mmCIF file with all atom_site columns, C-alpha atoms in Angstrom:
data_model
loop_
_atom_site.group_PDB
_atom_site.id
_atom_site.type_symbol
_atom_site.label_atom_id
_atom_site.label_alt_id
_atom_site.label_comp_id
_atom_site.label_asym_id
_atom_site.label_entity_id
_atom_site.label_seq_id
_atom_site.pdbx_PDB_ins_code
_atom_site.Cartn_x
_atom_site.Cartn_y
_atom_site.Cartn_z
_atom_site.occupancy
_atom_site.B_iso_or_equiv
_atom_site.pdbx_formal_charge
_atom_site.auth_seq_id
_atom_site.auth_comp_id
_atom_site.auth_asym_id
_atom_site.auth_atom_id
_atom_site.pdbx_PDB_model_num
ATOM 1   C CA . MET N 1 1   ? -31.680 -87.335 20.000  1.00 0.00 ? 1   MET N CA 1
ATOM 2   C CA . HIS N 1 2   ? -29.057 -84.597 19.526  1.00 0.00 ? 2   HIS N CA 1
ATOM 3   C CA . LYS N 1 3   ? -30.382 -81.251 18.313  1.00 0.00 ? 3   LYS N CA 1
ATOM 4   C CA . SER N 1 4   ? -28.258 -79.368 15.749  1.00 0.00 ? 4   SER N CA 1
ATOM 5   C CA . ASN N 1 5   ? -26.726 -76.124 16.895  1.00 0.00 ? 5   ASN N CA 1
ATOM 6   C CA . LYS N 1 6   ? -26.887 -72.750 15.156  1.00 0.00 ? 6   LYS N CA 1
ATOM 7   C CA . ILE N 1 7   ? -23.364 -72.902 13.755  1.00 0.00 ? 7   ILE N CA 1
ATOM 8   C CA . GLU N 1 8   ? -23.984 -76.316 12.207  1.00 0.00 ? 8   GLU N CA 1
ATOM 9   C CA . LYS N 1 9   ? -27.091 -74.950 10.476  1.00 0.00 ? 9   LYS N CA 1
ATOM 10  C CA . LEU N 1 10  ? -25.186 -71.897 9.296   1.00 0.00 ? 10  LEU N CA 1
ATOM 11  C CA . LEU N 1 11  ? -22.405 -74.067 7.866   1.00 0.00 ? 11  LEU N CA 1
ATOM 12  C CA . TRP N 1 12  ? -24.852 -76.345 6.037   1.00 0.00 ? 12  TRP N CA 1
ATOM 13  C CA . SER N 1 13  ? -26.441 -73.260 4.475   1.00 0.00 ? 13  SER N CA 1
ATOM 14  C CA . ILE N 1 14  ? -23.003 -72.168 3.308   1.00 0.00 ? 14  ILE N CA 1
ATOM 15  C CA . ALA N 1 15  ? -22.643 -75.581 1.647   1.00 0.00 ? 15  ALA N CA 1
ATOM 16  C CA . LEU N 1 16  ? -25.973 -75.187 -0.172  1.00 0.00 ? 16  LEU N CA 1
ATOM 17  C CA . PRO N 1 17  ? -28.747 -72.684 0.482   1.00 0.00 ? 17  PRO N CA 1
ATOM 18  C CA . GLY N 1 18  ? -31.686 -74.567 1.982   1.00 0.00 ? 18  GLY N CA 1
ATOM 19  C CA . PHE N 1 19  ? -29.779 -77.268 3.844   1.00 0.00 ? 19  PHE N CA 1
ATOM 20  C CA . GLY N 1 20  ? -29.850 -75.317 7.118   1.00 0.00 ? 20  GLY N CA 1
ATOM 21  C CA . GLN N 1 21  ? -33.603 -74.881 6.722   1.00 0.00 ? 21  GLN N CA 1
ATOM 22  C CA . PHE N 1 22  ? -33.970 -78.659 6.441   1.00 0.00 ? 22  PHE N CA 1
ATOM 23  C CA . LEU N 1 23  ? -32.172 -79.011 9.775   1.00 0.00 ? 23  LEU N CA 1
ATOM 24  C CA . ASN N 1 24  ? -34.551 -76.427 11.248  1.00 0.00 ? 24  ASN N CA 1
ATOM 25  C CA . GLY N 1 25  ? -37.571 -78.414 10.014  1.00 0.00 ? 25  GLY N CA 1
ATOM 26  C CA . LYS N 1 26  ? -38.608 -75.635 7.586   1.00 0.00 ? 26  LYS N CA 1
ATOM 27  C CA . TYR N 1 27  ? -39.127 -77.949 4.628   1.00 0.00 ? 27  TYR N CA 1
ATOM 28  C CA . VAL N 1 28  ? -41.116 -75.676 2.298   1.00 0.00 ? 28  VAL N CA 1
ATOM 29  C CA . LYS N 1 29  ? -38.612 -72.870 2.800   1.00 0.00 ? 29  LYS N CA 1
ATOM 30  C CA . ALA N 1 30  ? -35.722 -75.323 2.286   1.00 0.00 ? 30  ALA N CA 1
ATOM 31  C CA . ILE N 1 31  ? -37.109 -76.675 -0.970  1.00 0.00 ? 31  ILE N CA 1
ATOM 32  C CA . THR N 1 32  ? -37.885 -73.145 -2.184  1.00 0.00 ? 32  THR N CA 1
ATOM 33  C CA . LEU N 1 33  ? -34.330 -71.973 -1.467  1.00 0.00 ? 33  LEU N CA 1
ATOM 34  C CA . ILE N 1 34  ? -32.793 -75.023 -3.139  1.00 0.00 ? 34  ILE N CA 1
ATOM 35  C CA . ILE N 1 35  ? -34.951 -74.530 -6.237  1.00 0.00 ? 35  ILE N CA 1
ATOM 36  C CA . LEU N 1 36  ? -34.033 -70.830 -6.345  1.00 0.00 ? 36  LEU N CA 1
ATOM 37  C CA . GLU N 1 37  ? -30.358 -71.746 -5.915  1.00 0.00 ? 37  GLU N CA 1
ATOM 38  C CA . PHE N 1 38  ? -30.511 -74.100 -8.896  1.00 0.00 ? 38  PHE N CA 1
ATOM 39  C CA . ILE N 1 39  ? -32.401 -71.593 -11.065 1.00 0.00 ? 39  ILE N CA 1
ATOM 40  C CA . VAL N 1 40  ? -30.003 -68.716 -10.368 1.00 0.00 ? 40  VAL N CA 1
ATOM 41  C CA . ASN N 1 41  ? -26.989 -71.028 -10.660 1.00 0.00 ? 41  ASN N CA 1
ATOM 42  C CA . TYR N 1 42  ? -28.146 -72.385 -14.022 1.00 0.00 ? 42  TYR N CA 1
ATOM 43  C CA . MET N 1 43  ? -29.314 -69.081 -15.496 1.00 0.00 ? 43  MET N CA 1
ATOM 44  C CA . SER N 1 44  ? -26.140 -67.208 -14.504 1.00 0.00 ? 44  SER N CA 1
ATOM 45  C CA . ASP N 1 45  ? -23.907 -70.143 -15.568 1.00 0.00 ? 45  ASP N CA 1
ATOM 46  C CA . LEU N 1 46  ? -22.306 -69.916 -12.128 1.00 0.00 ? 46  LEU N CA 1
ATOM 47  C CA . ASN N 1 47  ? -20.597 -73.311 -12.115 1.00 0.00 ? 47  ASN N CA 1
ATOM 48  C CA . GLN N 1 48  ? -18.701 -72.562 -15.345 1.00 0.00 ? 48  GLN N CA 1
ATOM 49  C CA . ILE N 1 49  ? -17.819 -69.102 -14.020 1.00 0.00 ? 49  ILE N CA 1
ATOM 50  C CA . ILE N 1 50  ? -16.405 -70.693 -10.859 1.00 0.00 ? 50  ILE N CA 1
ATOM 51  C CA . ILE N 1 51  ? -14.379 -73.214 -12.888 1.00 0.00 ? 51  ILE N CA 1
ATOM 52  C CA . ASP N 1 52  ? -12.972 -70.478 -15.137 1.00 0.00 ? 52  ASP N CA 1
ATOM 53  C CA . SER N 1 53  ? -12.163 -68.272 -12.147 1.00 0.00 ? 53  SER N CA 1
ATOM 54  C CA . PHE N 1 54  ? -10.379 -71.038 -10.264 1.00 0.00 ? 54  PHE N CA 1
ATOM 55  C CA . LYS N 1 55  ? -8.303  -71.767 -13.373 1.00 0.00 ? 55  LYS N CA 1
ATOM 56  C CA . GLY N 1 56  ? -7.380  -68.092 -13.656 1.00 0.00 ? 56  GLY N CA 1
ATOM 57  C CA . ASN N 1 57  ? -9.407  -67.543 -16.831 1.00 0.00 ? 57  ASN N CA 1
ATOM 58  C CA . ILE N 1 58  ? -11.015 -64.332 -15.603 1.00 0.00 ? 58  ILE N CA 1
ATOM 59  C CA . GLN N 1 59  ? -11.836 -62.887 -19.043 1.00 0.00 ? 59  GLN N CA 1
ATOM 60  C CA . GLU N 1 60  ? -13.618 -66.107 -20.014 1.00 0.00 ? 60  GLU N CA 1
ATOM 61  C CA . ALA N 1 61  ? -15.549 -66.010 -16.744 1.00 0.00 ? 61  ALA N CA 1
ATOM 62  C CA . ILE N 1 62  ? -16.592 -62.417 -17.385 1.00 0.00 ? 62  ILE N CA 1
ATOM 63  C CA . GLN N 1 63  ? -17.746 -63.236 -20.916 1.00 0.00 ? 63  GLN N CA 1
ATOM 64  C CA . GLN N 1 64  ? -19.663 -66.302 -19.700 1.00 0.00 ? 64  GLN N CA 1
ATOM 65  C CA . THR N 1 65  ? -21.495 -64.455 -16.900 1.00 0.00 ? 65  THR N CA 1
ATOM 66  C CA . ASP N 1 66  ? -25.146 -63.486 -17.137 1.00 0.00 ? 66  ASP N CA 1
ATOM 67  C CA . TYR N 1 67  ? -24.954 -60.555 -14.731 1.00 0.00 ? 67  TYR N CA 1
ATOM 68  C CA . HIS N 1 68  ? -28.721 -60.057 -14.598 1.00 0.00 ? 68  HIS N CA 1
ATOM 69  C CA . TRP N 1 69  ? -29.103 -63.465 -12.981 1.00 0.00 ? 69  TRP N CA 1
ATOM 70  C CA . LEU N 1 70  ? -25.868 -63.515 -10.991 1.00 0.00 ? 70  LEU N CA 1
ATOM 71  C CA . MET N 1 71  ? -26.840 -60.347 -9.113  1.00 0.00 ? 71  MET N CA 1
ATOM 72  C CA . PHE N 1 72  ? -29.540 -62.380 -7.316  1.00 0.00 ? 72  PHE N CA 1
ATOM 73  C CA . TYR N 1 73  ? -27.003 -64.821 -5.896  1.00 0.00 ? 73  TYR N CA 1
ATOM 74  C CA . PRO N 1 74  ? -25.419 -62.874 -2.998  1.00 0.00 ? 74  PRO N CA 1
ATOM 75  C CA . CYS N 1 75  ? -28.815 -61.972 -1.535  1.00 0.00 ? 75  CYS N CA 1
ATOM 76  C CA . LEU N 1 76  ? -30.178 -65.490 -1.937  1.00 0.00 ? 76  LEU N CA 1
ATOM 77  C CA . TYR N 1 77  ? -27.028 -66.992 -0.452  1.00 0.00 ? 77  TYR N CA 1
ATOM 78  C CA . MET N 1 78  ? -26.751 -64.623 2.526   1.00 0.00 ? 78  MET N CA 1
ATOM 79  C CA . PHE N 1 79  ? -30.477 -64.757 3.256   1.00 0.00 ? 79  PHE N CA 1
ATOM 80  C CA . SER N 1 80  ? -30.336 -68.550 3.375   1.00 0.00 ? 80  SER N CA 1
ATOM 81  C CA . ILE N 1 81  ? -27.397 -68.461 5.779   1.00 0.00 ? 81  ILE N CA 1
ATOM 82  C CA . TRP N 1 82  ? -29.021 -65.801 7.970   1.00 0.00 ? 82  TRP N CA 1
ATOM 83  C CA . ASP N 1 83  ? -32.387 -67.550 8.010   1.00 0.00 ? 83  ASP N CA 1
ATOM 84  C CA . ALA N 1 84  ? -30.898 -70.903 9.018   1.00 0.00 ? 84  ALA N CA 1
ATOM 85  C CA . TYR N 1 85  ? -28.904 -69.212 11.765  1.00 0.00 ? 85  TYR N CA 1
ATOM 86  C CA . LYS N 1 86  ? -31.870 -67.146 13.008  1.00 0.00 ? 86  LYS N CA 1
ATOM 87  C CA . ASP N 1 87  ? -34.263 -70.098 13.084  1.00 0.00 ? 87  ASP N CA 1
ATOM 88  C CA . GLY N 1 88  ? -31.649 -72.205 14.881  1.00 0.00 ? 88  GLY N CA 1
ATOM 89  C CA . GLY N 1 89  ? -32.350 -70.571 18.250  1.00 0.00 ? 89  GLY N CA 1
ATOM 90  C CA . ASP N 1 90  ? -32.136 -67.312 20.138  1.00 0.00 ? 90  ASP N CA 1
ATOM 91  C CA . THR N 1 91  ? -30.462 -64.604 18.088  1.00 0.00 ? 91  THR N CA 1
ATOM 92  C CA . ALA N 1 92  ? -29.126 -61.293 19.332  1.00 0.00 ? 92  ALA N CA 1
ATOM 93  C CA . GLU N 1 93  ? -30.649 -58.053 18.167  1.00 0.00 ? 93  GLU N CA 1
ATOM 94  C CA . TYR N 1 94  ? -28.798 -56.600 15.148  1.00 0.00 ? 94  TYR N CA 1
ATOM 95  C CA . ALA N 1 95  ? -27.159 -59.970 14.400  1.00 0.00 ? 95  ALA N CA 1
ATOM 96  C CA . TYR N 1 96  ? -28.446 -59.658 10.852  1.00 0.00 ? 96  TYR N CA 1
ATOM 97  C CA . PHE N 1 97  ? -26.076 -56.754 10.044  1.00 0.00 ? 97  PHE N CA 1
ATOM 98  C CA . PRO N 1 98  ? -23.145 -58.906 8.825   1.00 0.00 ? 98  PRO N CA 1
ATOM 99  C CA . PHE N 1 99  ? -25.427 -60.907 6.535   1.00 0.00 ? 99  PHE N CA 1
ATOM 100 C CA . VAL N 1 100 ? -27.197 -57.870 5.057   1.00 0.00 ? 100 VAL N CA 1
ATOM 101 C CA . LEU N 1 101 ? -23.975 -55.964 4.442   1.00 0.00 ? 101 LEU N CA 1
ATOM 102 C CA . GLY N 1 102 ? -22.329 -59.090 3.018   1.00 0.00 ? 102 GLY N CA 1
ATOM 103 C CA . ALA N 1 103 ? -25.218 -59.505 0.561   1.00 0.00 ? 103 ALA N CA 1
ATOM 104 C CA . PHE N 1 104 ? -25.229 -55.833 -0.380  1.00 0.00 ? 104 PHE N CA 1
ATOM 105 C CA . LEU N 1 105 ? -21.490 -55.515 -0.951  1.00 0.00 ? 105 LEU N CA 1
ATOM 106 C CA . GLY N 1 106 ? -21.386 -58.908 -2.703  1.00 0.00 ? 106 GLY N CA 1
ATOM 107 C CA . THR N 1 107 ? -23.942 -57.585 -5.181  1.00 0.00 ? 107 THR N CA 1
ATOM 108 C CA . VAL N 1 108 ? -21.920 -54.393 -5.629  1.00 0.00 ? 108 VAL N CA 1
ATOM 109 C CA . GLY N 1 109 ? -18.883 -56.610 -6.258  1.00 0.00 ? 109 GLY N CA 1
ATOM 110 C CA . ILE N 1 110 ? -20.754 -58.399 -9.041  1.00 0.00 ? 110 ILE N CA 1
ATOM 111 C CA . ILE N 1 111 ? -21.759 -55.108 -10.639 1.00 0.00 ? 111 ILE N CA 1
ATOM 112 C CA . TYR N 1 112 ? -18.154 -53.910 -10.838 1.00 0.00 ? 112 TYR N CA 1
ATOM 113 C CA . SER N 1 113 ? -16.469 -57.288 -11.322 1.00 0.00 ? 113 SER N CA 1
ATOM 114 C CA . ASP N 1 114 ? -15.772 -56.779 -15.015 1.00 0.00 ? 114 ASP N CA 1
ATOM 115 C CA . GLU N 1 115 ? -13.890 -53.494 -14.558 1.00 0.00 ? 115 GLU N CA 1
ATOM 116 C CA . PHE N 1 116 ? -12.760 -52.869 -10.963 1.00 0.00 ? 116 PHE N CA 1
ATOM 117 C CA . GLN N 1 117 ? -9.157  -53.929 -10.427 1.00 0.00 ? 117 GLN N CA 1
ATOM 118 C CA . PRO N 1 118 ? -7.940  -53.727 -6.823  1.00 0.00 ? 118 PRO N CA 1
ATOM 119 C CA . PHE N 1 119 ? -4.146  -53.521 -6.807  1.00 0.00 ? 119 PHE N CA 1
ATOM 120 C CA . GLY N 1 120 ? -4.256  -53.719 -10.627 1.00 0.00 ? 120 GLY N CA 1
ATOM 121 C CA . ILE N 1 121 ? -5.687  -57.254 -10.625 1.00 0.00 ? 121 ILE N CA 1
ATOM 122 C CA . LEU N 1 122 ? -8.937  -58.080 -12.412 1.00 0.00 ? 122 LEU N CA 1
ATOM 123 C CA . LEU N 1 123 ? -10.663 -60.500 -10.016 1.00 0.00 ? 123 LEU N CA 1
ATOM 124 C CA . GLY N 1 124 ? -13.834 -61.140 -12.035 1.00 0.00 ? 124 GLY N CA 1
ATOM 125 C CA . PRO N 1 125 ? -17.340 -62.300 -11.116 1.00 0.00 ? 125 PRO N CA 1
ATOM 126 C CA . VAL N 1 126 ? -16.336 -64.825 -8.434  1.00 0.00 ? 126 VAL N CA 1
ATOM 127 C CA . TRP N 1 127 ? -13.386 -63.403 -6.517  1.00 0.00 ? 127 TRP N CA 1
ATOM 128 C CA . LEU N 1 128 ? -14.402 -59.709 -6.374  1.00 0.00 ? 128 LEU N CA 1
ATOM 129 C CA . PRO N 1 129 ? -17.913 -60.394 -4.998  1.00 0.00 ? 129 PRO N CA 1
ATOM 130 C CA . MET N 1 130 ? -16.408 -62.788 -2.450  1.00 0.00 ? 130 MET N CA 1
ATOM 131 C CA . LEU N 1 131 ? -13.889 -60.145 -1.393  1.00 0.00 ? 131 LEU N CA 1
ATOM 132 C CA . PHE N 1 132 ? -16.614 -57.497 -1.166  1.00 0.00 ? 132 PHE N CA 1
ATOM 133 C CA . SER N 1 133 ? -18.868 -59.895 0.780   1.00 0.00 ? 133 SER N CA 1
ATOM 134 C CA . PHE N 1 134 ? -16.137 -60.537 3.342   1.00 0.00 ? 134 PHE N CA 1
ATOM 135 C CA . VAL N 1 135 ? -15.613 -56.784 3.695   1.00 0.00 ? 135 VAL N CA 1
ATOM 136 C CA . GLY N 1 136 ? -19.376 -56.378 4.187   1.00 0.00 ? 136 GLY N CA 1
ATOM 137 C CA . ILE N 1 137 ? -19.448 -59.139 6.784   1.00 0.00 ? 137 ILE N CA 1
ATOM 138 C CA . ALA N 1 138 ? -16.518 -57.537 8.636   1.00 0.00 ? 138 ALA N CA 1
ATOM 139 C CA . ILE N 1 139 ? -18.199 -54.114 8.621   1.00 0.00 ? 139 ILE N CA 1
ATOM 140 C CA . GLY N 1 140 ? -21.415 -55.804 9.763   1.00 0.00 ? 140 GLY N CA 1
ATOM 141 C CA . VAL N 1 141 ? -19.687 -57.562 12.659  1.00 0.00 ? 141 VAL N CA 1
ATOM 142 C CA . VAL N 1 142 ? -18.080 -54.292 13.787  1.00 0.00 ? 142 VAL N CA 1
ATOM 143 C CA . SER N 1 143 ? -21.459 -52.522 13.481  1.00 0.00 ? 143 SER N CA 1
ATOM 144 C CA . PHE N 1 144 ? -23.193 -55.305 15.394  1.00 0.00 ? 144 PHE N CA 1
ATOM 145 C CA . LEU N 1 145 ? -20.633 -55.191 18.201  1.00 0.00 ? 145 LEU N CA 1
ATOM 146 C CA . PHE N 1 146 ? -20.843 -51.403 18.351  1.00 0.00 ? 146 PHE N CA 1
ATOM 147 C CA . LEU N 1 147 ? -24.654 -51.416 18.527  1.00 0.00 ? 147 LEU N CA 1
ATOM 148 C CA . LYS N 1 148 ? -24.677 -54.258 21.059  1.00 0.00 ? 148 LYS N CA 1
ATOM 149 C CA . ARG N 1 149 ? -22.160 -52.422 23.259  1.00 0.00 ? 149 ARG N CA 1
ATOM 150 C CA . ARG N 1 150 ? -24.009 -49.127 22.905  1.00 0.00 ? 150 ARG N CA 1
ATOM 151 C CA . GLN N 1 151 ? -27.283 -50.825 23.835  1.00 0.00 ? 151 GLN N CA 1
ATOM 152 C CA . SER N 1 152 ? -25.752 -52.367 26.970  1.00 0.00 ? 152 SER N CA 1
ATOM 153 C CA . ILE N 1 153 ? -24.380 -48.982 28.055  1.00 0.00 ? 153 ILE N CA 1
ATOM 154 C CA . LEU N 1 154 ? -27.783 -47.309 27.770  1.00 0.00 ? 154 LEU N CA 1
#
C-alpha cells in the first residue's frame, strides 16, 4: 500500500483543516479540528464573507463579519496545516516558522481588515488576512533558511 507523503497531507489540510490528520491516522485530532473549523466558520459567517469578497462586495463582507470569531481562523488553519505536515514524517528544526508567522500576520490582517488600505484599496476580511499570511509565510521561510544555514555553519 502506498503511504501518503508530507506534501499531500499538507495540501489536504489546506483543503479542510483535519483532512491531513486523517491521512496521518490521528483521528481524534482530525475530528476535533474539523469540528472547530465548522464552529469558527459558522460563528464568523466565513462562507458569506468569502462570497461577498469574491464578488467585490467588501463593505458587505466587513459588515457581515464577526471579528471575535474570525480571529481564531488563521491560527486554527495554520496549526492544522503545520500539524499534518509535522506528523507526516521527519521535519527540520525551525520548519514551523512559516506557519507560525503566517498565523500571526493573518490574525493581524483580520484585525485591520476593515480600515487598512494598501495602495488605497480596501481588501476586507478575506483578502487582507490572506495577503498578510503570505507575507508571514515568506518571512518565515527566509527565517527558517537563515537559521538552518546558520546552524550548519556552527
